[in-house]
mmCIF file of C-alpha atoms and ligand atoms in Angstrom:
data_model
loop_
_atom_site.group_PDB
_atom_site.id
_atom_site.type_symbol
_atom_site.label_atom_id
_atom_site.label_comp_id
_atom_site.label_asym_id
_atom_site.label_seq_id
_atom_site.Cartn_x
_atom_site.Cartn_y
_atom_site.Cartn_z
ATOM 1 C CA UNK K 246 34.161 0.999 -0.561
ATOM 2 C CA UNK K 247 31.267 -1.129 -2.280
ATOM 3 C CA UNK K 248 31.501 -1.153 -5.962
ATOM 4 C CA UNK K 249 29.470 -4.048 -8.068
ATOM 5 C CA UNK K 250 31.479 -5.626 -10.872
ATOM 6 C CA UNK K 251 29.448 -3.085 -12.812
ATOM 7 C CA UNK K 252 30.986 0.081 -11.532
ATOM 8 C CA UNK K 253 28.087 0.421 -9.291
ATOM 9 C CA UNK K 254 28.705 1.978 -5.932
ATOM 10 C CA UNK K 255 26.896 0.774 -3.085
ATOM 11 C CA UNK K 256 26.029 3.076 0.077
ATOM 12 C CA UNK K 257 22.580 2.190 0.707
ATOM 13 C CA UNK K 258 21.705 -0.788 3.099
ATOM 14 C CA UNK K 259 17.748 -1.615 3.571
ATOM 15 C CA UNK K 260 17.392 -3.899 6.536
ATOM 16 C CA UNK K 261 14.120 -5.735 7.353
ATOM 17 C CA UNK K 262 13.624 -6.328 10.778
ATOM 18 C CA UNK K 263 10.541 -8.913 10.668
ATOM 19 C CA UNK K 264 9.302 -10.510 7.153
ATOM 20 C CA UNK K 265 5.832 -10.620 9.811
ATOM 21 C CA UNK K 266 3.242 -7.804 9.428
ATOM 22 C CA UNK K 267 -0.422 -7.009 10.629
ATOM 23 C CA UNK K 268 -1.348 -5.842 6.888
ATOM 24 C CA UNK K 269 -1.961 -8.559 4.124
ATOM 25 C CA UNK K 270 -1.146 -6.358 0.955
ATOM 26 C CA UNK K 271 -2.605 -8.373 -2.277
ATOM 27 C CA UNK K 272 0.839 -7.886 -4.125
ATOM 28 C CA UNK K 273 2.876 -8.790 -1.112
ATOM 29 C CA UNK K 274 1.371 -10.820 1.230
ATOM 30 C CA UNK K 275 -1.687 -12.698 0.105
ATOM 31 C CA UNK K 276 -4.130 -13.716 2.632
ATOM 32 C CA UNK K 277 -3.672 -16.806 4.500
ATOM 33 C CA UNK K 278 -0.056 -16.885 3.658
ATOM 34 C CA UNK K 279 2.194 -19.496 6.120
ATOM 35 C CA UNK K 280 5.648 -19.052 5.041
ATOM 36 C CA UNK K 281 6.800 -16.528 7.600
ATOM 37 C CA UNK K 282 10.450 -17.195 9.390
ATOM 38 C CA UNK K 283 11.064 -18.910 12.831
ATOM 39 C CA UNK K 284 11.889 -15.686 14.885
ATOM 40 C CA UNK K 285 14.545 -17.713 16.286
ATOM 41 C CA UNK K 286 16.704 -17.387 12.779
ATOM 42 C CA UNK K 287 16.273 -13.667 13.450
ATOM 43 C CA UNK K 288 19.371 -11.667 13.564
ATOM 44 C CA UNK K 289 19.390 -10.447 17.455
ATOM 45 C CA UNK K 290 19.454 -6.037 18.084
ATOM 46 C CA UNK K 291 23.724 -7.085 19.033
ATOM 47 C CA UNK K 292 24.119 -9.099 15.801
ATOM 48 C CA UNK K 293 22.484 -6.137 13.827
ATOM 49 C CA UNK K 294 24.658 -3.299 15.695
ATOM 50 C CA UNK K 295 27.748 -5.263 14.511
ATOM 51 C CA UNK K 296 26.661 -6.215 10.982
ATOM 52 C CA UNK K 297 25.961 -2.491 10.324
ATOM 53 C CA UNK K 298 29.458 -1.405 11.917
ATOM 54 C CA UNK K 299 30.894 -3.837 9.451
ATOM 55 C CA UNK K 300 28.839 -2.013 6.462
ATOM 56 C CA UNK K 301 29.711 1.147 7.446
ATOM 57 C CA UNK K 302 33.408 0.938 7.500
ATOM 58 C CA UNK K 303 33.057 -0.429 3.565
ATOM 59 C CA UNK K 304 31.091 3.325 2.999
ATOM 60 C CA UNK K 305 27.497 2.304 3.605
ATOM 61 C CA UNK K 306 26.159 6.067 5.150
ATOM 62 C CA UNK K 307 22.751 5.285 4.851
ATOM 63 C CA UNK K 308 20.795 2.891 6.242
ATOM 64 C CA UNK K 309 16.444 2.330 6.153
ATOM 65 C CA UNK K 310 14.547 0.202 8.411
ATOM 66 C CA UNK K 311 11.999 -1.807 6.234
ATOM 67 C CA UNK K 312 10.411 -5.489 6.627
ATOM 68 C CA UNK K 313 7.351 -6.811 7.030
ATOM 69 C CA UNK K 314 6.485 -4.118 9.087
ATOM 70 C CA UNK K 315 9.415 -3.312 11.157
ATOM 71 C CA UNK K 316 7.018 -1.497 14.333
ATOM 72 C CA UNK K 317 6.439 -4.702 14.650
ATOM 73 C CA UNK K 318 9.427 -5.507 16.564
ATOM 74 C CA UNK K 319 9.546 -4.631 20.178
ATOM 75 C CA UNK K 320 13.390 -3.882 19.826
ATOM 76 C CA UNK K 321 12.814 -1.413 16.898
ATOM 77 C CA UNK K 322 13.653 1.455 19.163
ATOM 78 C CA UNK K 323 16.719 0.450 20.598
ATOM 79 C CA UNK K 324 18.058 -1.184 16.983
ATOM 80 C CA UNK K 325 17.320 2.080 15.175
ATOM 81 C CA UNK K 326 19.084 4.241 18.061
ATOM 82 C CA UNK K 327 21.970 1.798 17.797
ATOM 83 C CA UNK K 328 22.305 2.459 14.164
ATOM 84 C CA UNK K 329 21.764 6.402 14.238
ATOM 85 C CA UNK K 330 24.784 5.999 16.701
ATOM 86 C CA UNK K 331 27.180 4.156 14.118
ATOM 87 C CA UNK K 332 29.972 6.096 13.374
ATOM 88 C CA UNK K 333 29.760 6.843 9.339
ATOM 89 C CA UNK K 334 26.050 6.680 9.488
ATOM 90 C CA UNK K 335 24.440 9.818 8.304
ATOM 91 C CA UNK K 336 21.082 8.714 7.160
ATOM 92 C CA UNK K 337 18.262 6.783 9.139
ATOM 93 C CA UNK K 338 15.033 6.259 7.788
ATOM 94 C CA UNK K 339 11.816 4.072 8.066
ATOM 95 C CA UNK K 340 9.460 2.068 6.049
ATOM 96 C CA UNK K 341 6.171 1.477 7.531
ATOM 97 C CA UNK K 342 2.429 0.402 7.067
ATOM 98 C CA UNK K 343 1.672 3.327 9.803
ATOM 99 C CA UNK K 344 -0.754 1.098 11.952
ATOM 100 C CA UNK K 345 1.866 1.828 14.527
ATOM 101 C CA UNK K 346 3.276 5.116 13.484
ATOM 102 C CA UNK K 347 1.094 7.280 16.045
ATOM 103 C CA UNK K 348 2.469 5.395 19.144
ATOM 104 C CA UNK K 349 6.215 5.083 18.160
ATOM 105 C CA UNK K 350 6.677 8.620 16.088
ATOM 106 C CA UNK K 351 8.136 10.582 19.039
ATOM 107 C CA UNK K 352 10.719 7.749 20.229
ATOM 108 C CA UNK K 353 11.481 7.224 16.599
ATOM 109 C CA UNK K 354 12.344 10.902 16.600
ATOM 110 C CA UNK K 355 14.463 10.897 19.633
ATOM 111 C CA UNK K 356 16.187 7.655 18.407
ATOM 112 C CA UNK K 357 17.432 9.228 15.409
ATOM 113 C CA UNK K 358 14.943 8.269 12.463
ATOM 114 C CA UNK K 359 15.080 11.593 10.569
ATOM 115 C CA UNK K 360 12.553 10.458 7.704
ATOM 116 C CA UNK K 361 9.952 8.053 6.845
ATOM 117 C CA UNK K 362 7.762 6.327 3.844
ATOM 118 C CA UNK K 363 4.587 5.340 4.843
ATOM 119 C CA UNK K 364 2.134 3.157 2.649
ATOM 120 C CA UNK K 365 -1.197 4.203 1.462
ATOM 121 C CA UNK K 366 -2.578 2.868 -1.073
ATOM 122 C CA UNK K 367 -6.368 4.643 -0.975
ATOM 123 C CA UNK K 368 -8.155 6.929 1.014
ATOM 124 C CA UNK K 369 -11.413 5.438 1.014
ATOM 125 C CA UNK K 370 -11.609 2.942 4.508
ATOM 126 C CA UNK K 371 -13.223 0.108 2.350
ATOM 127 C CA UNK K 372 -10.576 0.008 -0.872
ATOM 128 C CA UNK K 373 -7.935 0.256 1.824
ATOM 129 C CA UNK K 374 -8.999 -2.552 3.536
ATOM 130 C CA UNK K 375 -9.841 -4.413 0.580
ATOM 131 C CA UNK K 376 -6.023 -4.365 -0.469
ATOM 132 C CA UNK K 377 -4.194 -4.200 3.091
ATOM 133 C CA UNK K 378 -6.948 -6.320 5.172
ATOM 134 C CA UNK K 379 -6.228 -3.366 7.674
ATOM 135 C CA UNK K 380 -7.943 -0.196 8.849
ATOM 136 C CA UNK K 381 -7.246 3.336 6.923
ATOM 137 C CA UNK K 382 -7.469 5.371 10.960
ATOM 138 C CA UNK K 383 -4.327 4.406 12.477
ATOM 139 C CA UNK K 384 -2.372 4.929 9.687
ATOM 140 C CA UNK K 385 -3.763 8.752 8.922
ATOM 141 C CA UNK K 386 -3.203 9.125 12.453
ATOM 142 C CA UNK K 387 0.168 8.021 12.161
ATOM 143 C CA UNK K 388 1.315 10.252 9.311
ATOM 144 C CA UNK K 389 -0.096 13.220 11.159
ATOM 145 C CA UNK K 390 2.136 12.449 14.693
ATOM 146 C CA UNK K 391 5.214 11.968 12.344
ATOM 147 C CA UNK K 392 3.998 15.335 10.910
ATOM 148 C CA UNK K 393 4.032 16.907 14.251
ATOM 149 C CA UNK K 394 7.594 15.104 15.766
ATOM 150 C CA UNK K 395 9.103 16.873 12.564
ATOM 151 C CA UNK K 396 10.011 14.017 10.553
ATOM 152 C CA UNK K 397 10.911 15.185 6.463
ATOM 153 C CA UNK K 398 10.609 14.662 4.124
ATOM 154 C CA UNK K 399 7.345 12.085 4.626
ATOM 155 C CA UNK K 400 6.676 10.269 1.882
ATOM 156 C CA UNK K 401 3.658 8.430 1.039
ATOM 157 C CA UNK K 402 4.276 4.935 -1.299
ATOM 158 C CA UNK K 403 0.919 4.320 -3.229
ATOM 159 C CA UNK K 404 1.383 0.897 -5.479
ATOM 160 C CA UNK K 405 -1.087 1.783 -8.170
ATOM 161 C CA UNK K 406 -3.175 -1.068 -9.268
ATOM 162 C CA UNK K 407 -5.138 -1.239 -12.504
ATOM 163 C CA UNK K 408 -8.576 -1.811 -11.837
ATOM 164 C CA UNK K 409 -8.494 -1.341 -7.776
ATOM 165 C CA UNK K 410 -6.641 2.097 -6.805
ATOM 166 C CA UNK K 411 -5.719 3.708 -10.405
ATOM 167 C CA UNK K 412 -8.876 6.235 -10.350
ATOM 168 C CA UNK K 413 -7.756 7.246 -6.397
ATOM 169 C CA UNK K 414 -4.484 8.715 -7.700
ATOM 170 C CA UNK K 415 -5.862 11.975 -7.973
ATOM 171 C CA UNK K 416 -7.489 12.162 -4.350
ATOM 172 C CA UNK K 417 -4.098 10.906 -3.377
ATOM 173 C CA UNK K 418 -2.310 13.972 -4.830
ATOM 174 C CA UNK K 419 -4.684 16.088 -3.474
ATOM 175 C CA UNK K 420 -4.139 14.844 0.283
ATOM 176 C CA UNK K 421 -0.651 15.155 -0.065
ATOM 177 C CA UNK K 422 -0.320 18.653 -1.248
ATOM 178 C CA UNK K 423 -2.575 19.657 1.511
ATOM 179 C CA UNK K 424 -0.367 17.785 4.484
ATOM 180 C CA UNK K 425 3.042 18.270 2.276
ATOM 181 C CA UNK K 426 3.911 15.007 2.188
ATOM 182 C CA UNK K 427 5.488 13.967 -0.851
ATOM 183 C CA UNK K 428 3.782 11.257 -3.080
ATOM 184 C CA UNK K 429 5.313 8.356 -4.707
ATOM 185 C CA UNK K 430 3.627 5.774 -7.271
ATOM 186 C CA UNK K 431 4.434 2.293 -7.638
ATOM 187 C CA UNK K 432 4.600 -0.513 -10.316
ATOM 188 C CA UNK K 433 3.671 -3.687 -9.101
ATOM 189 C CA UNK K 434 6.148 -6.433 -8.773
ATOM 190 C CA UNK K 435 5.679 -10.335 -9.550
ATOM 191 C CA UNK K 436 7.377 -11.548 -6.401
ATOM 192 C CA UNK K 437 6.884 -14.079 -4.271
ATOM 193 C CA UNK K 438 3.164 -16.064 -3.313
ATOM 194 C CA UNK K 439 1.614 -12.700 -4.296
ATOM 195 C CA UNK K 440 3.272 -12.365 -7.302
ATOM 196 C CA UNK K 441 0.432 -13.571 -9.514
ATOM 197 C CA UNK K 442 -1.664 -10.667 -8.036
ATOM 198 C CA UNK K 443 0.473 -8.228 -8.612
ATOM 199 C CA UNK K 444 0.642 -9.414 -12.334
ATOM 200 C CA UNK K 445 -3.051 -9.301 -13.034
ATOM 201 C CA UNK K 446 -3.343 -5.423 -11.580
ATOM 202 C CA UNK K 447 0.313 -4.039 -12.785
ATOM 203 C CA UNK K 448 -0.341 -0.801 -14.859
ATOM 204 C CA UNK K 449 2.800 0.969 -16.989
ATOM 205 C CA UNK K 450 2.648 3.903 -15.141
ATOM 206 C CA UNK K 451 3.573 6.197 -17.882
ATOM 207 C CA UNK K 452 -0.249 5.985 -18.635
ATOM 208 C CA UNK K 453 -1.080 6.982 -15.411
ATOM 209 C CA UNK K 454 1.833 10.043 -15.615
ATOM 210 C CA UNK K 455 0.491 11.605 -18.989
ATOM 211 C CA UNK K 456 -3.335 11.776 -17.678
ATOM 212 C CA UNK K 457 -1.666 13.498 -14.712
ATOM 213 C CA UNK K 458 0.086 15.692 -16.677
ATOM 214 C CA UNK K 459 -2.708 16.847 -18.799
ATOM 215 C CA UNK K 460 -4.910 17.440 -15.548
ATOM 216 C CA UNK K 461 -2.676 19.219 -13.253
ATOM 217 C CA UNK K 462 0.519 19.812 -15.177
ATOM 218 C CA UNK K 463 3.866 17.812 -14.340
ATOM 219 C CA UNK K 464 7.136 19.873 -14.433
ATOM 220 C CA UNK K 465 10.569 17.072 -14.223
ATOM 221 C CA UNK K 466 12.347 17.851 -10.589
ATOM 222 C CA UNK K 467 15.990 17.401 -10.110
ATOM 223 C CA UNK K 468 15.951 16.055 -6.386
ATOM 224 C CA UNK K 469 19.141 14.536 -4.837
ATOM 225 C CA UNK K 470 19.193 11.231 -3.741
ATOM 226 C CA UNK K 471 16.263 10.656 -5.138
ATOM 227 C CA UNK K 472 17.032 6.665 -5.785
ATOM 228 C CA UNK K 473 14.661 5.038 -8.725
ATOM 229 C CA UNK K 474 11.914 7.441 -8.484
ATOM 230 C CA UNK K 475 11.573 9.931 -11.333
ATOM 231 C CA UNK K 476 10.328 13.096 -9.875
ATOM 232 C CA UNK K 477 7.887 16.117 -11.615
ATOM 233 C CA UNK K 478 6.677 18.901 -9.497
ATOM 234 C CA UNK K 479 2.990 19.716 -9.804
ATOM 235 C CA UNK K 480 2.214 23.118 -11.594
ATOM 236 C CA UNK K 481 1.349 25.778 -9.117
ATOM 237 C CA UNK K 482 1.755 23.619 -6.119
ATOM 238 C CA UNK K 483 4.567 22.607 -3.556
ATOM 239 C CA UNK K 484 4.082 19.207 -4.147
ATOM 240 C CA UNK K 485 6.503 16.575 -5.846
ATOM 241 C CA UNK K 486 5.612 13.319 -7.157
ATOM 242 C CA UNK K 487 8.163 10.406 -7.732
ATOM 243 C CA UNK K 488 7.129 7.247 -10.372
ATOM 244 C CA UNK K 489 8.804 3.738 -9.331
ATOM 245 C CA UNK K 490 8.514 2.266 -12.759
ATOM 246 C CA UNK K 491 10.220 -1.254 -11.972
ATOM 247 C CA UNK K 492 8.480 -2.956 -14.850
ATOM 248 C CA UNK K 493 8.035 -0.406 -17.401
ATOM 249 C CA UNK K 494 11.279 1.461 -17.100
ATOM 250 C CA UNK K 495 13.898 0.045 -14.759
ATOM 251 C CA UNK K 496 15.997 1.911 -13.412
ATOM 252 C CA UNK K 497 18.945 -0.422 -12.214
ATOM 253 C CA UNK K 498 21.801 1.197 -13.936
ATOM 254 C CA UNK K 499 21.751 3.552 -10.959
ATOM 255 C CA UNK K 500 21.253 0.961 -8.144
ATOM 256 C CA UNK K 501 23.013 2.188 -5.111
ATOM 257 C CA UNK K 502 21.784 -0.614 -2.838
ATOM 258 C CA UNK K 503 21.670 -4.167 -1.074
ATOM 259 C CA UNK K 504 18.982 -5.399 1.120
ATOM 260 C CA UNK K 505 19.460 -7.490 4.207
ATOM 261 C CA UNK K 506 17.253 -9.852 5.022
ATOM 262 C CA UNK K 507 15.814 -10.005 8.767
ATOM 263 C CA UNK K 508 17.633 -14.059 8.935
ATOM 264 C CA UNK K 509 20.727 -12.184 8.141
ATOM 265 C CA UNK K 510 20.522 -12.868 4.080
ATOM 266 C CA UNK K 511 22.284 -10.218 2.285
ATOM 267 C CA UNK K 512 20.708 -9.974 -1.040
ATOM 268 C CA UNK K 513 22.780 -7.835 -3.901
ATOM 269 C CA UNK K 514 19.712 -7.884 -6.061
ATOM 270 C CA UNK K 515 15.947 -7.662 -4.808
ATOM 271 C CA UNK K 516 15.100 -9.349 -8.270
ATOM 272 C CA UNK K 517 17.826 -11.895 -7.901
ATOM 273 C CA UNK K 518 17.727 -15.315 -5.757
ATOM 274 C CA UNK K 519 21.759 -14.568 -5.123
ATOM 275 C CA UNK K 520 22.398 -14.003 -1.478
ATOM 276 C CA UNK K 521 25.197 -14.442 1.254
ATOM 277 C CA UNK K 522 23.908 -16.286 4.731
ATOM 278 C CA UNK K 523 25.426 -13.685 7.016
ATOM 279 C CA UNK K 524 24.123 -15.205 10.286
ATOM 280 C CA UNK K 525 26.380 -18.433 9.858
ATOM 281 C CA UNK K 526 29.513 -16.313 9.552
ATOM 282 C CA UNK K 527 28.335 -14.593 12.691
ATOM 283 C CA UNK K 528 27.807 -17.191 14.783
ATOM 284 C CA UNK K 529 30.842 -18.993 13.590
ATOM 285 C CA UNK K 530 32.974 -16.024 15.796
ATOM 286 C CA UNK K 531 34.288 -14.887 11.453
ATOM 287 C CA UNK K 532 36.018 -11.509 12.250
ATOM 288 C CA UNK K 533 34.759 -7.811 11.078
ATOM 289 C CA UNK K 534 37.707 -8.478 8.201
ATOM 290 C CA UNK K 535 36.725 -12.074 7.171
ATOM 291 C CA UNK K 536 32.676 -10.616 7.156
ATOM 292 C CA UNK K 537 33.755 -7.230 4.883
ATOM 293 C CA UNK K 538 35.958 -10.197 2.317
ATOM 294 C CA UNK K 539 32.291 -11.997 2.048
ATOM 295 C CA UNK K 540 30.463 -8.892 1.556
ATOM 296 C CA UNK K 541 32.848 -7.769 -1.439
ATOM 297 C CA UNK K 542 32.541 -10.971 -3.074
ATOM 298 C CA UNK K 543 28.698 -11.388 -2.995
ATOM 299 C CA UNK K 544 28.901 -7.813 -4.273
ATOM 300 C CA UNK K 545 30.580 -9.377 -7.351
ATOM 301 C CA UNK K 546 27.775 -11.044 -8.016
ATOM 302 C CA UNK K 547 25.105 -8.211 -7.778
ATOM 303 C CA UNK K 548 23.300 -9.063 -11.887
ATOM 304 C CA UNK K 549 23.241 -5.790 -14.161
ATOM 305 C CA UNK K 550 19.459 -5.883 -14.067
ATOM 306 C CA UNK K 551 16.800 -7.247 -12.168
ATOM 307 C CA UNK K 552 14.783 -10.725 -14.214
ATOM 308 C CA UNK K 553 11.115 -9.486 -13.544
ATOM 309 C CA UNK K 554 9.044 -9.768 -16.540
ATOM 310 C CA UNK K 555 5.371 -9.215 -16.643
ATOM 311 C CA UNK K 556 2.858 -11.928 -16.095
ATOM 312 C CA UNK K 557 5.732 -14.236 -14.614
ATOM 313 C CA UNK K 558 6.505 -15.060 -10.877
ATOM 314 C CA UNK K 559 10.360 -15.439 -10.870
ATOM 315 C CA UNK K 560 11.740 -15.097 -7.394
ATOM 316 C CA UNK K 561 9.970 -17.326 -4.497
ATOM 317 C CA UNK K 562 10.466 -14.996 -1.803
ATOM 318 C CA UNK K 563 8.291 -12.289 -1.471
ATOM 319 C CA UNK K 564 8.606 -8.394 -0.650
ATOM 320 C CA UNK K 565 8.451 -8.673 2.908
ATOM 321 C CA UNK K 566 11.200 -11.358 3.732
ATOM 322 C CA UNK K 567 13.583 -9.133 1.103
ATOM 323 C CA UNK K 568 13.221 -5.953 2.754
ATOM 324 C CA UNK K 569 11.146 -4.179 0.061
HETATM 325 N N1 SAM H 87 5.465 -2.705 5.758
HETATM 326 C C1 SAM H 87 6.170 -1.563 5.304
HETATM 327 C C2 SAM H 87 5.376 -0.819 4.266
HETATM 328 O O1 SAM H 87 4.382 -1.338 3.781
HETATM 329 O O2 SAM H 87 5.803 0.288 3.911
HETATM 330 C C3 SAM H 87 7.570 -1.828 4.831
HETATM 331 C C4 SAM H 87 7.780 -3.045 3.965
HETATM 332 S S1 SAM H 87 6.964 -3.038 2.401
HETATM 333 C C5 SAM H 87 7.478 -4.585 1.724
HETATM 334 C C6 SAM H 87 7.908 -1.814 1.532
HETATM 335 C C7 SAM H 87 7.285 -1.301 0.253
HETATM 336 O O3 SAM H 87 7.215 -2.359 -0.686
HETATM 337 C C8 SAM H 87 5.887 -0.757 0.408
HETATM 338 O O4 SAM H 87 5.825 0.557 -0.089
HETATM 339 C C9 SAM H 87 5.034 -1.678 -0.437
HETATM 340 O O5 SAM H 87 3.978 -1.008 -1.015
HETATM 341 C C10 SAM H 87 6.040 -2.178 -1.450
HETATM 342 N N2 SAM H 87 5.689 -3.454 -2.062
HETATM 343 C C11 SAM H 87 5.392 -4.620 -1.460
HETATM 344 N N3 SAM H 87 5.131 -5.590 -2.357
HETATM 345 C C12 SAM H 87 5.272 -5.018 -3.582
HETATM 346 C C13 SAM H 87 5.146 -5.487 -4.926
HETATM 347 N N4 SAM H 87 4.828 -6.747 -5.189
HETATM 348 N N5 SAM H 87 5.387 -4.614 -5.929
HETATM 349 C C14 SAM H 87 5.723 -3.323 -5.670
HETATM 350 N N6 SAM H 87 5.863 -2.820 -4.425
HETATM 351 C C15 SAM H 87 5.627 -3.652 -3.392
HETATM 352 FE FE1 SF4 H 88 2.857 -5.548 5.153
HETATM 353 FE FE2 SF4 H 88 4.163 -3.630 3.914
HETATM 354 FE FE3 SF4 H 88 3.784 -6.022 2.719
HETATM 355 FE FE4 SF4 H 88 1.711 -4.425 3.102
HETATM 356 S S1 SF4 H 88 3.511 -3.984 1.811
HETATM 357 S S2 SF4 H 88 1.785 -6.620 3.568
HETATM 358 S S3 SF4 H 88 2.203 -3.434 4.966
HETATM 359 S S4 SF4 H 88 5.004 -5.628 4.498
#
């Protein structure tokens, strides 16, 4: 079992496949950006069916595909059927951008991805593509065919930014209750070379929760495995929204988690620079025991909170090497 030094218990592995993506989010990864990883210090599909056999005998059940935008890897399919197949693995999920949801939602289905988040920040085509760079079609498209393979729940991650997408929240909750997906909002995070844009448009959501709550009515939700998202059912409607409040209220007293890196970097702490180099250990022929020892230990060093503050850039990595 995975337990911090904190008493924390770990289950939860979020594994980015690529830190590349076709989108160019402002907070995550700002236009012209260079830093991306050889793809030869890439964990291979063999390395990453052995890493997570390793994390699921210490109790980690649930496991979510994230990056960069991890349908961007031609191996996706045969990594995320490799996982569903893990014995001890009971949950596989996906984080995407949806530019290539429409194409891969049926194989995803039959490989054994049972849910999904998909980002969307606005509805409008030109305030989507003046925050992602990329076009709003593709990605409604996708949401639909994930509608229609049966994926659920489908959640849609909208980072709300003051200024740019805070006055679409409401056309946001609208289109969700009509498809039933669920909706989640999202504090921006200084992190990496986008981390001074995320500054300048980070809103405390609570302001953003009360005007909600005075329009439609918000009623608190009690939904399992929820993770850091506070949850309020909307008055009169099926539809449940979740607030990500990383800034304004953090949330890591309950952090269940640990994020591996698509270089094999296991970081305890997405706000953290701590990680172990798991690739090294693998390559080096260290056995499933020796592997499970490091794992522990770098567990030990998982910090009580994360170190964002407002206005200040503290990690150098970004989102999308960490596995957001
Ligand atoms: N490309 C996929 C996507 O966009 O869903 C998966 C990776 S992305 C890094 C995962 C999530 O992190 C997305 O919901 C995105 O909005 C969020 N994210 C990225 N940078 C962020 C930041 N600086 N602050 C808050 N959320 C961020
Ligand atoms: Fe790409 Fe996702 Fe980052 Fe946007 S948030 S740039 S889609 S990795």
């Amino acid at each position: 079992m995975l337990q911090d030094s904190f008493g924390r218990r770990v289950d939860y592995l979020r594994l980015s496949l690529t830190d590349r993506c076709d989108f160019r989010c402002r907070y995550c990864i700002p236009d012209g950006y260079r830093g991306f990883q050889a793809r030869e210090k890439w964990l291979s599909a063999g390395q990453i069916q052995r890493l997570i056999g390793v994390f699921a005998d210490l109790g980690v059940g649930k496991v979510r595909l994230t990056g960069g935008e991890p349908l961007l890897r031609g191996d996706v399919l045969a990594i995320a059927r490799a996982i569903a197949e893990t014995s001890g693995i009971t949950d596989l999920s996906l984080s995407t951008n949806g530019s290539q949801l429409a194409r891969h939602a049926e194989a995803l289905w039959d490989a054994g991805v049972q849910r999904i988040n998909v980002s969307l920040d606005a509805l409008d085509p030109a305030v989507f593509r003046s925050i992602t760079g990329g076009r709003l079609e593709p990605v409604l498209q996708g949401l639909q065919a994930a509608k229609a393979v049966g994926m659920s729940p489908i959640k849609i991650n909208m980072v709300v930014m003051a200024g740019i997408n805070e006055h679409a929240v409401e056309s946001m909750v609208e289109f969700a209750a009509k498809h039933g997906f669920a909706l989640r909002l999202i504090e921006t995070m200084p992190v990496g070379s986008a981390g001074g844009a995320a500054s300048r448009h980070l809103i405390d959501l609570e302001r953003v929760r009360e005007r909600l709550d005075r329009t439609l009515g918000l009623e608190p939700a009690a939904l399992r495995g929820s993770g850091p998202a506070r949850y309020f059912h909307v008055r009169d409607t099926g539809l449940v929204i979740g607030f990500i409040t990383p800034m304004s209220r953090h949330f890591c007293a309950s952090c269940n988690r640990v994020r591996l890196g698509a270089d094999g970097a296991l970081y305890p702490c997405l706000g953290s620079e701590q990680r172990l180099q798991l690739r090294p250990l693998l390559e080096a022929g260290a056995s499933d025991r020796r592997i499970r020892e490091e794992i522990c230990r770098a567990l030990q060093g998982k910090p009580e909170r994360h170190g964002f503050l407002p206005g200040v850039t503290v990690l150098q990595r970004g989102m999308s090497s960490t596995g957001g």
